[in-house]
Every structure is written in C-alpha cells, then in structure tokens.
Short mmCIF file of C-alpha atoms in Angstrom, two decimals:
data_model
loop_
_atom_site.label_atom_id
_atom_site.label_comp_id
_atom_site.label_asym_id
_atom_site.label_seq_id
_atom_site.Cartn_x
_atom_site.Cartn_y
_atom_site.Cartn_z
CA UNK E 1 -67.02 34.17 -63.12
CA UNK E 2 -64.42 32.99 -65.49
CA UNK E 3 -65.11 35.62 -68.17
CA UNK E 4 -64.40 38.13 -65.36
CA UNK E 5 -61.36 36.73 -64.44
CA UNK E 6 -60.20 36.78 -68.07
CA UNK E 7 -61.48 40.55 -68.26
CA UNK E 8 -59.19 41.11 -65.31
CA UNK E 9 -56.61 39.54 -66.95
CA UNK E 10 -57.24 41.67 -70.16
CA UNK E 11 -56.93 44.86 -68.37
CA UNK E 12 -54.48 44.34 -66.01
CA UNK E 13 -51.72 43.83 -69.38
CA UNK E 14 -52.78 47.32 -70.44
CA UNK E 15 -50.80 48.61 -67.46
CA UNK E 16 -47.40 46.71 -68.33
CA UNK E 17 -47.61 47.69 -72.00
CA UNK E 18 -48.80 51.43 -71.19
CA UNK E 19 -45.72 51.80 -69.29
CA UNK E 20 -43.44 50.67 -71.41
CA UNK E 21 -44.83 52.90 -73.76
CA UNK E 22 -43.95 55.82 -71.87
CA UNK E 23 -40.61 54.62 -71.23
CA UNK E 24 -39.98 53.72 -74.91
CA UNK E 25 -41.36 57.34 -75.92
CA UNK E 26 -39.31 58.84 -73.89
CA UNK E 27 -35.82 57.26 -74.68
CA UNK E 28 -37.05 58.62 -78.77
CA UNK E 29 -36.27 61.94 -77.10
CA UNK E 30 -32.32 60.98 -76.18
CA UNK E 31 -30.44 59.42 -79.10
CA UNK E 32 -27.70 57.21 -77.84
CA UNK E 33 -28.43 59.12 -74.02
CA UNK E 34 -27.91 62.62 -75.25
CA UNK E 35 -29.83 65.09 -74.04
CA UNK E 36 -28.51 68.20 -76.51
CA UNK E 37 -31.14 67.26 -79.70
CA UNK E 38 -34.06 67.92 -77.66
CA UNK E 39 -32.89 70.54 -76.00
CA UNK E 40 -32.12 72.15 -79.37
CA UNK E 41 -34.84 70.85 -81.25
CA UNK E 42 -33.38 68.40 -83.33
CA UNK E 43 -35.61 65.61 -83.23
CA UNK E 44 -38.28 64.02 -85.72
CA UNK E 45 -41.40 65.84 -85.14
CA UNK E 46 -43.43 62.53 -84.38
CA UNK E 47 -41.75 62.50 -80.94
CA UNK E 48 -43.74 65.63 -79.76
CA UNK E 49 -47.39 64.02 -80.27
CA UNK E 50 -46.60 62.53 -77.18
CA UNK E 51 -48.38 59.29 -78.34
CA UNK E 52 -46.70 56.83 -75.85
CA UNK E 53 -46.33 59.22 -73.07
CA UNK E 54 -49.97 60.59 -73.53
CA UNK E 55 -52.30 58.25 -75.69
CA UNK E 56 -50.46 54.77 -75.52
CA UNK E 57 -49.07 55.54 -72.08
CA UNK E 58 -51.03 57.82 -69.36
CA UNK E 59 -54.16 57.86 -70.90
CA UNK E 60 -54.44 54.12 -71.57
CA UNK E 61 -53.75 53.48 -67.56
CA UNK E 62 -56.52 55.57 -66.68
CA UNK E 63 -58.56 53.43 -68.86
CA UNK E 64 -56.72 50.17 -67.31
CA UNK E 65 -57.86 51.19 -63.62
CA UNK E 66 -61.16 52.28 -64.96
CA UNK E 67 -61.74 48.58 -66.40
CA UNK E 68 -60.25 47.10 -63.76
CA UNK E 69 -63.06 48.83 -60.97
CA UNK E 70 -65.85 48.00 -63.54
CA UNK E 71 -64.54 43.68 -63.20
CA UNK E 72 -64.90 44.36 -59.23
CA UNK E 73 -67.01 42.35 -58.04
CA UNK E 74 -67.51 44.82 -55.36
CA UNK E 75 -68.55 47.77 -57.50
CA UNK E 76 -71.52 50.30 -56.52
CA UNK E 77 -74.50 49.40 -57.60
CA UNK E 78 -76.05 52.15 -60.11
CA UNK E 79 -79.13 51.07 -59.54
CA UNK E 80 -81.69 48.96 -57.15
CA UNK E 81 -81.57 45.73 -59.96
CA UNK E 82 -78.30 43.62 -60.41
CA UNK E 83 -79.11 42.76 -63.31
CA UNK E 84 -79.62 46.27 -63.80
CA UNK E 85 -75.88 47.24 -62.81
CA UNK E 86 -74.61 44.62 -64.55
CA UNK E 87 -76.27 46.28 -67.80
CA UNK E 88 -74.82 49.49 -67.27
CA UNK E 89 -71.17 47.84 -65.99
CA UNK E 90 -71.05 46.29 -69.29
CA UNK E 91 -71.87 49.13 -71.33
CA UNK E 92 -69.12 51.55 -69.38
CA UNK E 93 -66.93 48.49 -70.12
CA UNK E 94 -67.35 48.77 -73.48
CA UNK E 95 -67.35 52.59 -73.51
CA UNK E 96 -63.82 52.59 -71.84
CA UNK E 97 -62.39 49.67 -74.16
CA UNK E 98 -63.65 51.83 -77.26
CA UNK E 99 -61.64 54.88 -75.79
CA UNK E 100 -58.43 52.67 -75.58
CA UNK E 101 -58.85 51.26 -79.29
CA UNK E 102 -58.79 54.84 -80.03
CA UNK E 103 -56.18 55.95 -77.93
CA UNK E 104 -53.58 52.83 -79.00
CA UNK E 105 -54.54 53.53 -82.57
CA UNK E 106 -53.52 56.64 -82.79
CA UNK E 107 -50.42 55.96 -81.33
CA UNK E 108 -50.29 53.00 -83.41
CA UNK E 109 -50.64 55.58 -86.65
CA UNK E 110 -48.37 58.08 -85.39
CA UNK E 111 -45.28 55.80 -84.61
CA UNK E 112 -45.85 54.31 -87.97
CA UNK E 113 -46.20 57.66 -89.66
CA UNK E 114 -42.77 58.60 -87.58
CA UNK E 115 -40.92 55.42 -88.75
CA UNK E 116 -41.74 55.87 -92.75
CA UNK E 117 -40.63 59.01 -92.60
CA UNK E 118 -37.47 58.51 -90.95
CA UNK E 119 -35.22 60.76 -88.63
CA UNK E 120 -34.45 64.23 -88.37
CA UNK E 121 -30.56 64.26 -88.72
CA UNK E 122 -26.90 66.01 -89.99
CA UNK E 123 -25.82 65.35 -93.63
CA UNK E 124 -23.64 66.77 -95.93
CA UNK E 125 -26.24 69.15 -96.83
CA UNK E 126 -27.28 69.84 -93.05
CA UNK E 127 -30.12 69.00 -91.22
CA UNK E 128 -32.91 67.78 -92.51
CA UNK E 129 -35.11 64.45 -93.04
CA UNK E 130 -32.80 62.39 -95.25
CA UNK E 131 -35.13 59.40 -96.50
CA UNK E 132 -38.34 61.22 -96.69
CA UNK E 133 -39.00 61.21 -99.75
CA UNK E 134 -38.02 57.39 -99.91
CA UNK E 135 -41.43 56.04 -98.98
CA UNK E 136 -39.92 53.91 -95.99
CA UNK E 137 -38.07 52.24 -98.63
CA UNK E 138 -34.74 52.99 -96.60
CA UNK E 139 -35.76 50.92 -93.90
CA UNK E 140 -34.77 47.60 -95.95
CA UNK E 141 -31.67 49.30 -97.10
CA UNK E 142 -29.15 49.66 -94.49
CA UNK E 143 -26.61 50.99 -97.20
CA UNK E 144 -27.84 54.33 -97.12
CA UNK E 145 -27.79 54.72 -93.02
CA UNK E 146 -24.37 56.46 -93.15
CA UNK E 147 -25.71 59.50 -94.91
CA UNK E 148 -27.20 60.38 -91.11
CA UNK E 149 -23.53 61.73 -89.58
CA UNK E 150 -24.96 63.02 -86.89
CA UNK E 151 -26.90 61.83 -84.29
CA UNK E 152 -24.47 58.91 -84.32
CA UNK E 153 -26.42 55.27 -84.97
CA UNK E 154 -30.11 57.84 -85.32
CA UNK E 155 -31.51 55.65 -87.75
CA UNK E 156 -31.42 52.47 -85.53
CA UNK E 157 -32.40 53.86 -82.58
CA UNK E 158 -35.95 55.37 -84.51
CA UNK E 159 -36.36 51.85 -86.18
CA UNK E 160 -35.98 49.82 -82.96
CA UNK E 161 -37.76 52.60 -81.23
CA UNK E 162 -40.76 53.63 -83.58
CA UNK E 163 -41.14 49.46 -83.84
CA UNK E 164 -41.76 48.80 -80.07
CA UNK E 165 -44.16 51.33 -79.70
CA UNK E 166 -46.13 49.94 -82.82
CA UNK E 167 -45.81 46.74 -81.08
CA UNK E 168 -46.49 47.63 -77.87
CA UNK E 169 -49.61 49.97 -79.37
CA UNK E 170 -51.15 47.83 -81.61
CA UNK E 171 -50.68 44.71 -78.78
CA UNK E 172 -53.16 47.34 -76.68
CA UNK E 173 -55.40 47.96 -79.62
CA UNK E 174 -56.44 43.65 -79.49
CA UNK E 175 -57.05 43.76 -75.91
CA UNK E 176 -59.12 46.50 -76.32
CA UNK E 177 -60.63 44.75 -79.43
CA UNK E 178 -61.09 41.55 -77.20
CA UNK E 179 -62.76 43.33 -74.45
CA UNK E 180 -65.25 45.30 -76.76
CA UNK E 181 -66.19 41.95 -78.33
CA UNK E 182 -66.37 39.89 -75.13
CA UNK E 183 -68.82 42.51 -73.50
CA UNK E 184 -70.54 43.26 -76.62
CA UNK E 185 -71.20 39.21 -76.70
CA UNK E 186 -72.93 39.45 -73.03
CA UNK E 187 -75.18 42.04 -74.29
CA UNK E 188 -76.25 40.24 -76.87
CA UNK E 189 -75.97 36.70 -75.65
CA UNK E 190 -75.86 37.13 -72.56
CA UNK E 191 -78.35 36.57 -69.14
CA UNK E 192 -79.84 40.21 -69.41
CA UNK E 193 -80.65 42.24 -71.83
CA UNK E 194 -79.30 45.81 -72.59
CA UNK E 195 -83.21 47.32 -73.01
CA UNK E 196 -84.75 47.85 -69.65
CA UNK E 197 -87.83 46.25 -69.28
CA UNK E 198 -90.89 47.74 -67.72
CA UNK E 199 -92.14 45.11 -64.96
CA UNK E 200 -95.75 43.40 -65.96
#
C-alpha cells in the first residue's frame, strides 16, 4: 500500500514539472516579451522541436494521467486473477515510465544541444549564431555577451531558459527512472510473478 502511495506521489510531480515545461518553452519564443522574432523567424532553431511544449510538456501529462489510473486502486481488472491484473498493471507501468524517460530525454538533449550552441541574434556582421563555434565556452564568459545587439539581454534569457528546461527535464527523467526500477523490483521481488502459470 505504501509503495502505491509513493507511485502516486511519483506521478503526480510529472504534472507540475510538465507544465512548467510548456510554460518555460514557450517564453524561449518571446525574448524580453517581444513577439516580432518569432514572427519573423529570428529565433534559435532548438525552440521549434517543441521539446517542452510537446515531449517534456503534453506528452509527459498524458503519461502522468496514464500512471496515475494504473496506481488506482479501482482500476479494471484485465483479467479474472488479481494477481493476474496486478501483473499486467505493473508491466503497463513500466511501459509508460519507459516512454517518459524517453520523452524527458530528448528534451533533456535538445535544450542542452540549444544552450551550447547559443542564440540566434544581431551583430555587427548581422544575424547569425555568434558563439557557435565556441563549444559552449561563452557560457562562462560573460565578456563576450555584448556582441548579441539585438535581441536586447538574448543571451541570458536562453541560459536561464535552456537551464530550467534541462532541470525541469532531466528532474522528469529520475522519476521516470524511479518508477521503472520500483516496478521492475515487484516483478522480480515481488508477490507474483511476471510468467503466468498454468494451474496444476
């Protein structure tokens, strides 16, 4: 009863941290609140893979409520044996948590790839990705900000921005983690036993 409880737990957080995701991935889309670079396309292309609207965001609430039905105690029985549904419970359970590992991580490996590369901006040799080709190496050196004239303050926003979503992503990938383990440890050591077996 407690381990359910704590799976409850587990799955309710997705739904906080998948909609902050969405939030946070959206605000990547207005610079300072201006809605003129993505109307005119002047945004770092690791915005549009939708990974914390999508992945990190819609798709990990489905898989939130989906988790949260399987912990119901009052779930449909798949089949005439409890200890039967409780097999096949645990193995959706683990399905599901597998499919938001997957989904988190690759918004986990996007936002990451988006915040080495840096932004999309105006310098004095127009737009284009000033600190690409710095390996992320800008990101401890503040100094070289400035060359970013336009959008104003660009390179803070995708730091602080690009950051939360890795935290908020990678925060989603443990739970995930947790759950796969924790169900994975009934199966094994649990009271039933994931083979069916044929009655004597």
């Amino acid at each position: 009863m407690g381990s359910r409880k704590c799976g409850g737990c587990l799955s309710g957080l997705l739904i906080p941290l998948a909609l902050w995701s969405i939030i946070v991935n959206i605000l990547l889309y207005f610079p300072n609140g201006q809605t003129s670079y993505a109307s005119s396309n002047k945004l770092t292309n690791y915005v549009w893979y939708f990974e914390g609207i999508c992945f990190s965001g819609v798709m990990m609430l489905i898989v939130a409520a989906v988790l949260l039905v399987l912990e119901n105690d009052n779930n449909c029985k798949c089949c005439q044996s409890e200890n039967c549904s409780k097999k096949y419970m645990t193995l959706l359970s683990m399905i599901f948590s597998s499919l938001g590992i997957a989904f988190s991580g690759y918004c986990l490996v996007i936002s990451a790839l988006g915040l080495v590369q840096g932004p999309y901006c105006r310098t004095l040799d127009g737009w284009e990705y000033a600190f690409e080709s710095t390996a992320g190496r800008f990101l401890t050196d503040s100094s070289i900000w400035i060359q970013c004239l336009e959008p104003a303050h660009v390179v803070e926003w995708n730091i602080i921005l690009f950051s939360i979503l890795i935290a908020l992503s990678g925060l989603q990938v443990i739970v995930c983690l947790i759950r796969v383990v924790t169900q994975l440890s009934k199966i094994l050591c649990g009271n039933y036993s994931v083979i069916i077996q044929v009655s004597q």
